[in-house]
Amino acid sequence: MKPTLLSILILFLFSVSQANILRVDNTPGSSAPYSDLTTAHAVALDGDTLYIEGSNTSYGNLILNKRLVILGPGYYLDQNPNTPVSLSAIVAIFTLERSDPNDPTSGSYQSEIRGLSFTATSNSGIRIESSEITIANCLIRSDIALQSFDINGIHVSQCYFQGEGIDASSNNPGFNGVVFINNIVEGNFLIPDNSTGTINHNLFLGDRFEVLSFAGELRSNIATSTNTSNFAVSSSGSGQISHNTAANGQFGTIDDNNISAANVLFVGLTGNSQDGQYQLAAGATAVLGNAHDATDRGPFGGNRAYSLSGLSDIPRIISLEVPPTGSASETFTIRVKARAGN
């Protein structure tokens, strides 16, 4: 039986009840307990959640050195229907630090960043120094920079990149456990040679793509560039590069890789949002229903499909009415309105 929105909401509220939720809103006149992101971070304890409200003003930079969950409302909220609010939580650069220089499992280890808009300046993105970091449902103007050779377990999903996806130094020996799934990347995409992990169900719009000696899955992606000179891909395992579609055959034609011009694949910008334009057209036979998992190729396929405006599966409370007073001996009514991301 598919769970109802109410049952999901109850389970979610119960799951976070053991940790603190700190609300941050820098809008003048807001009743939120914190208006400054750095101050809220200083008060938070490992395992807490910072919920950042949408605003016209950037929250700026943050150095994260604790295990936290940071949530925002999403992006392109004024372009897509059925979004709970219209303003994004705009931030600049987040640096996810380790507290011990020699230990990637210290500091911000296992933190999660979801639903934020990293678009404050031209230099706006995420710098990661710790392992097991989750970045999801974010709009990122620049990139995600992996800044230490020994980190692993970086999970990036359902994000929209206005720049490159992942950035790392050229002499990096390769990362372990990179999971990059269901993202839309406008810029180039390069990861260090000999990396391991999963690169599935993405849309790559840039002219340069380099994934070499990759030990893992590279499946059900779409690449729209016709440039072949800056497109290099190889795997250290047999059959790991499969079910991909490229405009000029850059993935080859074996192992269910195929070729299709980009102009027949998508619904287009007319009447759609910046991210919604990349939904698959009804006649896109090269990519519909023939992914490695029998769903569609690209970011809107798979079991964690890209969600317009970065809305997560977690229900969002859009209205909460609570009586101003009450007692243990009396019953009282609480009215909650929530909306699911998908």
Short mmCIF file of C-alpha atoms in Angstrom, two decimals:
data_model
loop_
_atom_site.label_atom_id
_atom_site.label_comp_id
_atom_site.label_asym_id
_atom_site.label_seq_id
_atom_site.Cartn_x
_atom_site.Cartn_y
_atom_site.Cartn_z
CA MET A 1 0.00 0.00 0.00
CA LYS A 2 1.34 3.43 -0.91
CA PRO A 3 1.74 5.56 2.21
CA THR A 4 -0.44 8.65 2.48
CA LEU A 5 0.98 12.15 2.78
CA LEU A 6 -0.20 12.30 6.40
CA SER A 7 1.50 9.03 7.34
CA ILE A 8 4.76 10.16 5.71
CA LEU A 9 4.54 13.47 7.54
CA ILE A 10 3.95 11.75 10.90
CA LEU A 11 6.92 9.44 10.35
CA PHE A 12 9.14 12.35 9.32
CA LEU A 13 8.18 14.45 12.33
CA PHE A 14 8.81 11.49 14.61
CA SER A 15 12.21 10.81 13.01
CA VAL A 16 13.46 14.35 13.58
CA SER A 17 11.92 14.74 17.04
CA GLN A 18 15.10 13.48 18.70
CA ALA A 19 17.13 16.37 17.27
CA ASN A 20 16.66 20.12 17.30
CA ILE A 21 15.28 22.03 14.32
CA LEU A 22 16.63 25.57 14.14
CA ARG A 23 14.71 27.95 11.88
CA VAL A 24 16.67 30.68 10.10
CA ASP A 25 15.08 33.62 8.31
CA ASN A 26 16.86 36.89 7.47
CA THR A 27 13.72 38.63 6.20
CA PRO A 28 13.17 41.85 8.18
CA GLY A 29 10.43 41.42 10.77
CA SER A 30 10.57 37.61 10.74
CA SER A 31 9.67 35.77 13.94
CA ALA A 32 12.32 33.10 13.32
CA PRO A 33 14.71 32.65 16.26
CA TYR A 34 17.75 33.13 14.02
CA SER A 35 18.36 35.62 11.24
CA ASP A 36 22.01 34.74 10.70
CA LEU A 37 23.11 31.35 9.38
CA THR A 38 26.50 31.45 11.09
CA THR A 39 24.89 32.15 14.47
CA ALA A 40 22.45 29.25 14.04
CA HIS A 41 25.34 26.97 13.11
CA ALA A 42 27.24 28.00 16.24
CA VAL A 43 24.28 27.04 18.45
CA ALA A 44 23.48 23.76 16.66
CA LEU A 45 24.65 20.37 17.91
CA ASP A 46 25.65 17.30 15.91
CA GLY A 47 22.51 15.79 14.38
CA ASP A 48 20.48 19.01 14.40
CA THR A 49 18.65 20.45 11.39
CA LEU A 50 18.87 24.02 10.16
CA TYR A 51 15.82 25.02 8.13
CA ILE A 52 16.56 28.10 6.02
CA GLU A 53 13.57 30.13 4.85
CA GLY A 54 13.38 31.67 1.40
CA SER A 55 14.49 35.29 1.19
CA ASN A 56 15.47 38.04 -1.24
CA THR A 57 18.74 38.46 0.65
CA SER A 58 21.62 36.01 0.50
CA TYR A 59 22.61 34.20 3.68
CA GLY A 60 26.23 34.34 2.54
CA ASN A 61 29.01 31.88 3.28
CA LEU A 62 29.11 29.12 5.89
CA ILE A 63 31.93 27.02 7.29
CA LEU A 64 30.30 23.80 8.43
CA ASN A 65 32.26 21.78 11.01
CA LYS A 66 29.44 19.74 12.58
CA ARG A 67 27.23 16.87 11.42
CA LEU A 68 24.10 18.77 10.41
CA VAL A 69 21.19 18.61 8.02
CA ILE A 70 20.59 21.93 6.26
CA LEU A 71 17.29 22.30 4.40
CA GLY A 72 15.98 24.98 2.09
CA PRO A 73 12.71 25.32 0.13
CA GLY A 74 14.15 24.64 -3.36
CA TYR A 75 14.75 26.84 -6.42
CA TYR A 76 12.99 28.10 -9.55
CA LEU A 77 10.00 28.22 -7.23
CA ASP A 78 8.31 30.98 -9.21
CA GLN A 79 8.62 29.02 -12.46
CA ASN A 80 6.99 25.71 -11.57
CA PRO A 81 3.44 24.99 -10.36
CA ASN A 82 2.52 23.54 -6.98
CA THR A 83 5.51 24.93 -5.12
CA PRO A 84 4.83 25.79 -1.45
CA VAL A 85 6.66 29.15 -1.51
CA SER A 86 8.09 31.52 -4.11
CA LEU A 87 11.47 32.54 -2.65
CA SER A 88 14.63 30.43 -2.56
CA ALA A 89 17.17 30.31 0.26
CA ILE A 90 20.11 31.97 -1.49
CA VAL A 91 23.60 31.13 -0.22
CA ALA A 92 27.14 31.67 -1.48
CA ILE A 93 29.94 29.24 -0.55
CA PHE A 94 29.60 26.36 1.92
CA THR A 95 32.82 24.76 3.16
CA LEU A 96 32.30 21.38 4.79
CA GLU A 97 35.32 21.07 7.05
CA ARG A 98 36.89 18.27 9.01
CA SER A 99 37.82 19.00 12.64
CA ASP A 100 40.86 16.71 12.49
CA PRO A 101 43.12 17.47 9.50
CA ASN A 102 43.99 13.77 9.20
CA ASP A 103 40.48 12.35 9.64
CA PRO A 104 37.86 12.72 6.87
CA THR A 105 35.25 11.24 9.25
CA SER A 106 35.45 14.25 11.57
CA GLY A 107 33.75 17.64 11.57
CA SER A 108 31.01 17.83 8.93
CA TYR A 109 31.18 14.06 8.27
CA GLN A 110 27.76 12.66 7.21
CA SER A 111 26.18 16.10 6.81
CA GLU A 112 23.35 16.70 4.33
CA ILE A 113 22.65 19.82 2.26
CA ARG A 114 19.24 19.96 0.54
CA GLY A 115 17.08 22.49 -1.23
CA LEU A 116 19.44 25.48 -1.27
CA SER A 117 20.22 27.94 -4.06
CA PHE A 118 23.99 28.46 -4.33
CA THR A 119 23.64 31.48 -6.60
CA ALA A 120 24.71 34.49 -4.54
CA THR A 121 27.75 35.39 -6.67
CA SER A 122 29.67 34.08 -9.65
CA ASN A 123 31.82 32.15 -7.16
CA SER A 124 29.13 30.15 -5.46
CA GLY A 125 29.23 26.48 -4.61
CA ILE A 126 30.25 23.77 -2.17
CA ARG A 127 33.74 22.87 -0.95
CA ILE A 128 33.99 19.41 0.62
CA GLU A 129 36.77 18.19 2.91
CA SER A 130 34.94 15.41 4.80
CA SER A 131 33.50 12.03 3.75
CA GLU A 132 29.96 10.73 3.40
CA ILE A 133 28.41 14.04 2.42
CA THR A 134 24.98 14.24 0.76
CA ILE A 135 24.09 17.11 -1.58
CA ALA A 136 20.57 16.94 -3.02
CA ASN A 137 17.89 19.12 -4.60
CA CYS A 138 20.16 22.16 -4.87
CA LEU A 139 20.75 24.81 -7.52
CA ILE A 140 24.51 25.35 -7.88
CA ARG A 141 25.91 28.18 -9.97
CA SER A 142 29.53 27.01 -9.84
CA ASP A 143 30.43 23.45 -8.78
CA ILE A 144 31.05 20.99 -5.98
CA ALA A 145 34.78 20.96 -5.25
CA LEU A 146 36.25 17.86 -3.60
CA GLN A 147 39.25 19.33 -1.84
CA SER A 148 40.98 16.36 -0.18
CA PHE A 149 42.32 13.20 -1.77
CA ASP A 150 41.18 10.88 1.04
CA ILE A 151 37.45 11.65 1.13
CA ASN A 152 34.91 9.11 -0.09
CA GLY A 153 31.19 8.52 -0.22
CA ILE A 154 30.08 11.80 -1.80
CA HIS A 155 26.42 11.57 -2.84
CA VAL A 156 25.04 14.17 -5.27
CA SER A 157 21.50 13.78 -6.58
CA GLN A 158 18.65 15.73 -8.14
CA CYS A 159 20.64 18.98 -8.44
CA TYR A 160 20.72 21.59 -11.20
CA PHE A 161 24.21 22.84 -12.02
CA GLN A 162 24.56 26.12 -13.88
CA GLY A 163 28.29 25.37 -13.99
CA GLU A 164 30.33 22.17 -13.75
CA GLY A 165 29.19 19.22 -11.67
CA ILE A 166 32.29 18.13 -9.74
CA ASP A 167 35.67 19.79 -9.57
CA ALA A 168 38.90 18.24 -8.25
CA SER A 169 42.62 18.90 -8.65
CA SER A 170 44.23 17.48 -11.78
CA ASN A 171 46.69 15.29 -9.84
CA ASN A 172 44.00 13.64 -7.74
CA PRO A 173 44.47 9.83 -7.72
CA GLY A 174 40.71 9.24 -7.84
CA PHE A 175 37.81 9.22 -5.39
CA ASN A 176 36.02 6.22 -3.93
CA GLY A 177 32.25 5.94 -3.83
CA VAL A 178 31.21 8.99 -5.83
CA VAL A 179 27.45 8.76 -6.43
CA PHE A 180 26.24 11.28 -9.01
CA ILE A 181 22.66 10.54 -10.08
CA ASN A 182 19.66 12.34 -11.57
CA ASN A 183 21.34 15.72 -12.02
CA ILE A 184 21.19 18.33 -14.78
CA VAL A 185 24.61 19.82 -15.61
CA GLU A 186 24.85 22.83 -17.93
CA GLY A 187 28.65 22.99 -17.85
CA ASN A 188 31.48 20.52 -18.29
CA PHE A 189 31.82 17.35 -16.25
CA LEU A 190 35.19 15.94 -15.21
CA ILE A 191 36.19 13.61 -12.42
CA PRO A 192 39.67 12.25 -11.59
CA ASP A 193 40.82 9.12 -13.40
CA ASN A 194 40.41 5.82 -11.55
CA SER A 195 37.51 7.02 -9.44
CA THR A 196 34.85 4.56 -8.28
CA GLY A 197 31.11 4.89 -7.82
CA THR A 198 27.94 5.47 -9.81
CA ILE A 199 27.14 8.05 -12.52
CA ASN A 200 23.61 7.26 -13.64
CA HIS A 201 20.55 9.09 -15.01
CA ASN A 202 22.13 12.51 -15.58
CA LEU A 203 21.81 15.11 -18.32
CA PHE A 204 25.12 16.61 -19.47
CA LEU A 205 24.77 19.77 -21.58
CA GLY A 206 28.42 20.91 -21.68
CA ASP A 207 30.99 20.45 -24.45
CA ARG A 208 33.58 18.69 -22.28
CA PHE A 209 33.12 15.32 -20.58
CA GLU A 210 35.97 13.29 -19.05
CA VAL A 211 35.39 10.10 -17.08
CA LEU A 212 38.36 7.78 -17.58
CA SER A 213 39.20 4.37 -16.08
CA PHE A 214 36.04 4.63 -14.04
CA ALA A 215 35.43 1.63 -11.78
CA GLY A 216 31.67 1.68 -11.47
CA GLU A 217 28.43 2.27 -13.33
CA LEU A 218 28.05 4.93 -16.02
CA ARG A 219 24.54 4.26 -17.22
CA SER A 220 21.38 5.83 -18.61
CA ASN A 221 22.87 9.31 -19.05
CA ILE A 222 22.15 11.79 -21.86
CA ALA A 223 24.84 14.02 -23.40
CA THR A 224 23.69 16.70 -25.83
CA SER A 225 27.00 18.04 -27.17
CA THR A 226 28.18 17.02 -30.63
CA ASN A 227 31.81 17.76 -29.67
CA THR A 228 33.91 14.61 -29.83
CA SER A 229 37.39 16.07 -29.28
CA ASN A 230 36.68 16.96 -25.63
CA PHE A 231 34.67 13.87 -24.84
CA ALA A 232 36.60 11.01 -23.24
CA VAL A 233 35.09 8.06 -21.41
CA SER A 234 36.39 4.63 -20.40
CA SER A 235 35.75 2.05 -17.74
CA SER A 236 38.01 -0.35 -15.87
CA GLY A 237 35.20 -2.93 -15.88
CA SER A 238 33.44 -4.76 -18.69
CA GLY A 239 29.95 -3.59 -19.62
CA GLN A 240 29.86 -0.78 -17.06
CA ILE A 241 29.20 1.92 -19.65
CA SER A 242 25.73 1.13 -20.94
CA HIS A 243 22.35 2.54 -21.97
CA ASN A 244 23.70 6.06 -22.52
CA THR A 245 22.58 8.43 -25.28
CA ALA A 246 24.85 11.00 -26.94
CA ALA A 247 24.21 13.43 -29.77
CA ASN A 248 27.27 12.36 -31.75
CA GLY A 249 27.82 8.79 -30.61
CA GLN A 250 30.42 9.64 -27.96
CA PHE A 251 29.35 6.67 -25.79
CA GLY A 252 29.49 4.31 -28.76
CA THR A 253 26.72 1.95 -29.86
CA ILE A 254 27.46 -1.27 -27.97
CA ASP A 255 25.98 -2.26 -24.59
CA ASP A 256 22.73 -0.45 -25.47
CA ASN A 257 24.39 2.94 -25.89
CA ASN A 258 22.78 4.88 -28.73
CA ILE A 259 22.73 8.15 -30.67
CA SER A 260 20.10 10.88 -30.85
CA ALA A 261 20.07 14.55 -31.71
CA ALA A 262 19.20 16.70 -28.71
CA ASN A 263 16.48 18.71 -30.44
CA VAL A 264 14.09 15.75 -30.51
CA LEU A 265 14.55 14.65 -26.92
CA PHE A 266 13.04 17.41 -24.77
CA VAL A 267 9.78 19.36 -24.44
CA GLY A 268 11.63 22.69 -24.70
CA LEU A 269 11.56 26.01 -22.87
CA THR A 270 8.27 27.36 -24.22
CA GLY A 271 5.71 27.08 -21.44
CA ASN A 272 8.19 25.37 -19.14
CA SER A 273 10.65 26.30 -16.41
CA GLN A 274 14.43 26.38 -16.70
CA ASP A 275 14.62 22.80 -15.45
CA GLY A 276 11.24 21.67 -16.78
CA GLN A 277 12.35 22.21 -20.38
CA TYR A 278 14.46 19.05 -20.11
CA GLN A 279 11.55 16.72 -19.49
CA LEU A 280 11.44 14.11 -22.21
CA ALA A 281 9.24 14.65 -25.24
CA ALA A 282 6.60 12.08 -26.14
CA GLY A 283 8.45 11.21 -29.34
CA ALA A 284 11.89 10.75 -27.79
CA THR A 285 12.05 7.05 -28.57
CA ALA A 286 15.82 6.85 -28.14
CA VAL A 287 15.51 7.48 -24.40
CA LEU A 288 12.00 6.47 -23.31
CA GLY A 289 11.57 3.26 -21.35
CA ASN A 290 14.95 1.80 -22.33
CA ALA A 291 17.27 2.73 -19.46
CA HIS A 292 19.31 0.03 -17.72
CA ASP A 293 16.58 -0.18 -15.06
CA ALA A 294 13.70 -0.16 -17.59
CA THR A 295 12.77 3.46 -16.81
CA ASP A 296 13.60 6.50 -18.96
CA ARG A 297 17.16 7.63 -19.58
CA GLY A 298 18.27 10.95 -18.15
CA PRO A 299 17.46 12.74 -14.89
CA PHE A 300 13.72 12.09 -14.90
CA GLY A 301 14.20 8.31 -14.89
CA GLY A 302 15.35 5.88 -12.22
CA ASN A 303 14.02 5.43 -8.71
CA ARG A 304 15.15 8.91 -7.58
CA ALA A 305 13.89 11.00 -10.46
CA TYR A 306 14.80 14.66 -10.69
CA SER A 307 12.14 16.80 -9.02
CA LEU A 308 11.26 20.17 -10.55
CA SER A 309 12.40 23.13 -8.42
CA GLY A 310 14.38 20.79 -6.17
CA LEU A 311 11.34 19.79 -4.13
CA SER A 312 12.27 16.77 -2.04
CA ASP A 313 10.10 13.78 -1.21
CA ILE A 314 9.82 15.05 2.35
CA PRO A 315 6.40 16.69 2.87
CA ARG A 316 6.60 20.41 3.53
CA ILE A 317 4.39 22.09 6.10
CA ILE A 318 2.83 25.11 4.40
CA SER A 319 0.40 26.01 7.19
CA LEU A 320 0.37 25.22 10.92
CA GLU A 321 -2.35 26.40 13.33
CA VAL A 322 -1.74 25.74 17.02
CA PRO A 323 -3.83 27.11 19.95
CA PRO A 324 -1.95 29.77 21.94
CA THR A 325 -2.62 27.91 25.22
CA GLY A 326 -3.46 24.39 26.37
CA SER A 327 -3.15 21.90 29.19
CA ALA A 328 -2.52 18.20 29.67
CA SER A 329 -6.13 17.63 30.78
CA GLU A 330 -7.71 19.19 27.70
CA THR A 331 -7.90 18.14 24.09
CA PHE A 332 -7.03 20.69 21.46
CA THR A 333 -6.91 20.84 17.68
CA ILE A 334 -3.84 21.36 15.55
CA ARG A 335 -4.37 22.05 11.84
CA VAL A 336 -1.52 21.14 9.52
CA LYS A 337 -1.37 21.64 5.77
CA ALA A 338 1.46 19.95 3.93
CA ARG A 339 2.50 19.34 0.37
CA ALA A 340 4.66 16.53 -1.00
CA GLY A 341 7.60 17.28 -3.24
CA ASN A 342 6.57 14.72 -5.85
#
